[in-house]
Amino acid sequence: MRKIVLAAALASLPASAAAQAPANLASYVSNDDYPAAAILAGEQGTVGFSLYVGADGGVVDCTVTASSGSEALDETTCRIMRDRARFRPARDAAGRPTTDIVTGRIRWVLPDEEPPADEPPPPEGGN
């Protein structure tokens, strides 16, 4: 079985959310989340997305801003972010909780084929 590798770009955050967001949105995603259909189809790519964060810090909606070219990867990224991502609420100038938008990118990567098992080294001193 092929091992899945998940890489991620750090999210780019607006100033109002910078202190409230996790350092890496990819921490919400694991290799187990790689969609089986995408694995079978050999699909990989980077999904750009925007998260619409409510005044309570929960993700209200997710929009794909740059498709990976795989519907399965795009949909899975937004589903995970809606279900798992949480933020400390952004604050307005008066210090009241307010809505915000956070953007990020997740890169889904399938590894190259596994290399063949190591062969024993050639005998020493042979002709």
XYZ file of N, CA, C and O in Angstrom, residues 14-84:
284
model
N -5.567 37.790 7.551
C -5.747 39.235 7.677
C -5.276 39.673 9.061
O -5.210 38.863 9.986
N -4.954 40.926 9.214
C -4.417 41.431 10.472
C -5.335 41.137 11.654
O -4.874 40.803 12.740
N -6.632 41.229 11.467
C -7.555 41.023 12.576
C -7.557 39.593 13.081
O -7.907 39.338 14.223
N -7.183 38.628 12.244
C -7.211 37.223 12.653
C -5.839 36.689 13.006
O -5.735 35.596 13.534
N -4.788 37.438 12.715
C -3.435 36.913 12.863
C -3.162 36.361 14.258
O -2.554 35.310 14.398
N -3.627 37.030 15.297
C -3.361 36.563 16.650
C -4.325 35.464 17.082
O -4.072 34.769 18.049
N -5.434 35.302 16.368
C -6.459 34.367 16.786
C -6.349 33.005 16.128
O -6.982 32.064 16.558
N -5.615 32.879 15.051
C -5.604 31.651 14.255
C -4.477 30.725 14.685
O -3.478 31.165 15.229
N -4.647 29.423 14.418
C -3.541 28.503 14.670
C -2.398 28.815 13.719
O -2.608 29.414 12.671
N -1.195 28.423 14.092
C -0.031 28.702 13.256
C -0.128 27.995 11.912
O 0.403 28.470 10.930
N -0.837 26.872 11.869
C -0.858 26.088 10.649
C -2.216 25.400 10.510
O -2.523 24.477 11.261
N -3.013 25.837 9.555
C -4.337 25.247 9.353
C -4.257 23.774 8.965
O -5.197 23.021 9.173
N -3.125 23.350 8.439
C -2.960 21.948 8.057
C -2.956 21.032 9.275
O -3.138 19.826 9.135
N -2.795 21.599 10.464
C -2.818 20.761 11.662
C -4.186 20.109 11.864
O -4.309 19.145 12.604
N -5.206 20.610 11.188
C -6.542 20.025 11.274
C -6.705 18.824 10.337
O -7.726 18.160 10.374
N -5.725 18.571 9.469
C -5.838 17.534 8.444
C -4.773 16.473 8.682
O -3.630 16.787 9.000
N -5.164 15.207 8.501
C -4.187 14.125 8.634
C -4.163 13.301 7.344
O -5.053 13.426 6.494
N -3.172 12.436 7.217
C -3.079 11.576 6.045
C -4.320 10.694 5.896
O -4.691 10.321 4.788
N -4.957 10.366 7.017
C -6.167 9.541 6.971
C -7.325 10.242 6.261
O -8.301 9.596 5.890
N -7.233 11.561 6.104
C -8.298 12.329 5.454
C -8.216 12.317 3.936
O -9.126 12.787 3.263
N -7.122 11.797 3.373
C -6.957 11.801 1.908
C -8.101 10.984 1.313
O -8.271 9.819 1.645
N -8.916 11.577 0.446
C -10.071 10.854 -0.102
C -9.651 9.615 -0.897
O -8.756 9.676 -1.741
N -10.313 8.503 -0.616
C -9.977 7.246 -1.288
C -10.103 7.373 -2.803
O -9.265 6.855 -3.550
N -11.133 8.084 -3.269
C -11.323 8.248 -4.715
C -10.145 8.993 -5.338
O -9.714 8.679 -6.450
N -9.610 9.978 -4.621
C -8.462 10.735 -5.132
C -7.205 9.870 -5.149
O -6.390 9.965 -6.070
N -7.050 9.008 -4.162
C -5.898 8.098 -4.138
C -5.966 7.162 -5.337
O -4.990 7.003 -6.078
N -7.124 6.549 -5.540
C -7.289 5.602 -6.653
C -7.074 6.269 -8.011
O -6.544 5.656 -8.935
N -7.485 7.539 -8.115
C -7.340 8.260 -9.376
C -5.963 8.917 -9.519
O -5.671 9.519 -10.549
N -5.135 8.827 -8.477
C -3.809 9.440 -8.517
C -3.871 10.958 -8.488
O -2.984 11.630 -9.000
N -4.890 11.505 -7.856
C -5.078 12.957 -7.835
C -4.330 13.592 -6.674
O -4.349 13.093 -5.552
N -3.694 14.705 -6.988
C -3.022 15.510 -5.976
C -3.057 16.960 -6.435
O -3.358 17.237 -7.585
N -2.777 17.877 -5.541
C -2.770 19.279 -5.917
C -2.976 20.179 -4.714
O -3.170 19.722 -3.590
N -2.931 21.470 -4.970
C -3.070 22.477 -3.922
C -4.447 23.110 -4.002
O -4.885 23.531 -5.076
N -5.109 23.184 -2.854
C -6.425 23.805 -2.751
C -6.253 25.135 -2.023
O -5.783 25.175 -0.887
N -6.626 26.229 -2.689
C -6.684 27.535 -2.032
C -8.103 27.737 -1.541
O -9.055 27.378 -2.232
N -8.258 28.313 -0.349
C -9.597 28.463 0.207
C -9.703 29.703 1.078
O -8.702 30.230 1.559
N -10.935 30.166 1.248
C -11.261 31.249 2.180
C -12.240 30.703 3.198
O -13.217 30.048 2.834
N -11.969 30.983 4.457
C -12.868 30.593 5.537
C -13.581 31.844 6.043
O -12.939 32.852 6.328
N -14.887 31.759 6.141
C -15.684 32.850 6.688
C -15.943 32.482 8.145
O -16.636 31.517 8.437
N -15.353 33.267 9.046
C -15.374 32.959 10.466
C -16.428 33.819 11.153
O -16.432 35.048 11.000
N -17.301 33.180 11.920
C -18.346 33.895 12.645
C -17.800 34.600 13.868
O -16.661 34.375 14.301
N -18.623 35.436 14.464
C -18.225 36.179 15.660
C -17.933 35.251 16.840
O -17.269 35.654 17.794
N -18.404 34.001 16.772
C -18.121 33.029 17.833
C -16.825 32.268 17.582
O -16.421 31.432 18.391
N -16.148 32.524 16.453
C -14.885 31.858 16.122
C -15.046 30.578 15.322
O -14.059 29.977 14.911
N -16.288 30.160 15.065
C -16.525 28.973 14.256
C -16.533 29.305 12.778
O -16.844 30.431 12.382
N -16.190 28.324 11.949
C -16.201 28.536 10.501
C -17.641 28.427 10.010
O -18.289 27.395 10.175
N -18.134 29.502 9.415
C -19.495 29.564 8.900
C -19.560 28.972 7.497
O -20.510 28.286 7.138
N -18.525 29.241 6.700
C -18.505 28.757 5.330
C -17.072 28.688 4.834
O -16.173 29.320 5.401
N -16.889 27.921 3.779
C -15.588 27.766 3.133
C -15.815 27.845 1.635
O -16.755 27.231 1.123
N -14.969 28.581 0.958
C -15.029 28.696 -0.493
C -13.675 28.332 -1.078
O -12.644 28.806 -0.591
N -13.677 27.499 -2.099
C -12.439 27.172 -2.804
C -12.119 28.355 -3.712
O -12.924 28.737 -4.557
N -10.954 28.942 -3.533
C -10.533 30.091 -4.337
C -9.566 29.682 -5.448
O -9.381 30.437 -6.399
N -8.939 28.527 -5.290
C -8.046 27.990 -6.318
C -8.164 26.467 -6.257
O -7.740 25.851 -5.281
N -8.740 25.881 -7.282
C -8.979 24.445 -7.292
C -7.695 23.655 -7.489
O -6.783 24.080 -8.204
N -7.664 22.500 -6.880
C -6.546 21.566 -7.062
C -6.682 20.819 -8.385
O -5.766 20.129 -8.800
N -7.865 20.926 -9.008
C -8.159 20.138 -10.192
C -8.857 18.833 -9.846
O -9.250 18.076 -10.721
N -9.026 18.587 -8.557
C -9.709 17.385 -8.072
C -10.900 17.810 -7.224
O -10.729 18.422 -6.169
N -12.084 17.457 -7.671
C -13.281 17.796 -6.907
C -13.234 17.156 -5.519
O -13.621 17.766 -4.521
N -12.726 15.931 -5.443
C -12.650 15.233 -4.155
C -11.735 15.967 -3.173
O -12.073 16.118 -1.991
N -10.587 16.442 -3.642
C -9.660 17.153 -2.757
C -10.216 18.508 -2.353
O -10.107 18.923 -1.190
N -10.836 19.222 -3.301
C -11.425 20.527 -3.002
C -12.529 20.394 -1.951
O -12.547 21.112 -0.948
N -13.451 19.446 -2.187
C -14.572 19.260 -1.259
C -14.098 18.800 0.113
O -14.607 19.257 1.142
N -13.130 17.909 0.144
C -12.623 17.399 1.422
C -11.965 18.513 2.217
O -12.154 18.612 3.432
N -11.204 19.365 1.547
C -10.546 20.474 2.243
C -11.576 21.352 2.934
O -11.450 21.645 4.132
N -12.620 21.773 2.208
C -13.618 22.653 2.818
C -14.420 21.937 3.904
O -14.718 22.519 4.951
N -14.734 20.683 3.691
C -15.482 19.938 4.722
C -14.684 19.881 6.021
O -15.201 20.142 7.109
N -13.407 19.576 5.917
C -12.560 19.489 7.112
C -12.453 20.842 7.791
O -12.558 20.939 9.018
N -12.237 21.896 7.029
C -12.098 23.223 7.631
C -13.403 23.655 8.314
O -13.373 24.203 9.415
N -14.552 23.380 7.678
C -15.830 23.729 8.314
C -16.037 22.939 9.602
O -16.516 23.478 10.605
N -15.678 21.660 9.588
C -15.924 20.799 10.742
C -14.917 20.976 11.881
O -15.270 20.824 13.044
N -13.667 21.279 11.559
C -12.612 21.217 12.576
C -11.975 22.547 12.957
O -11.497 22.686 14.090
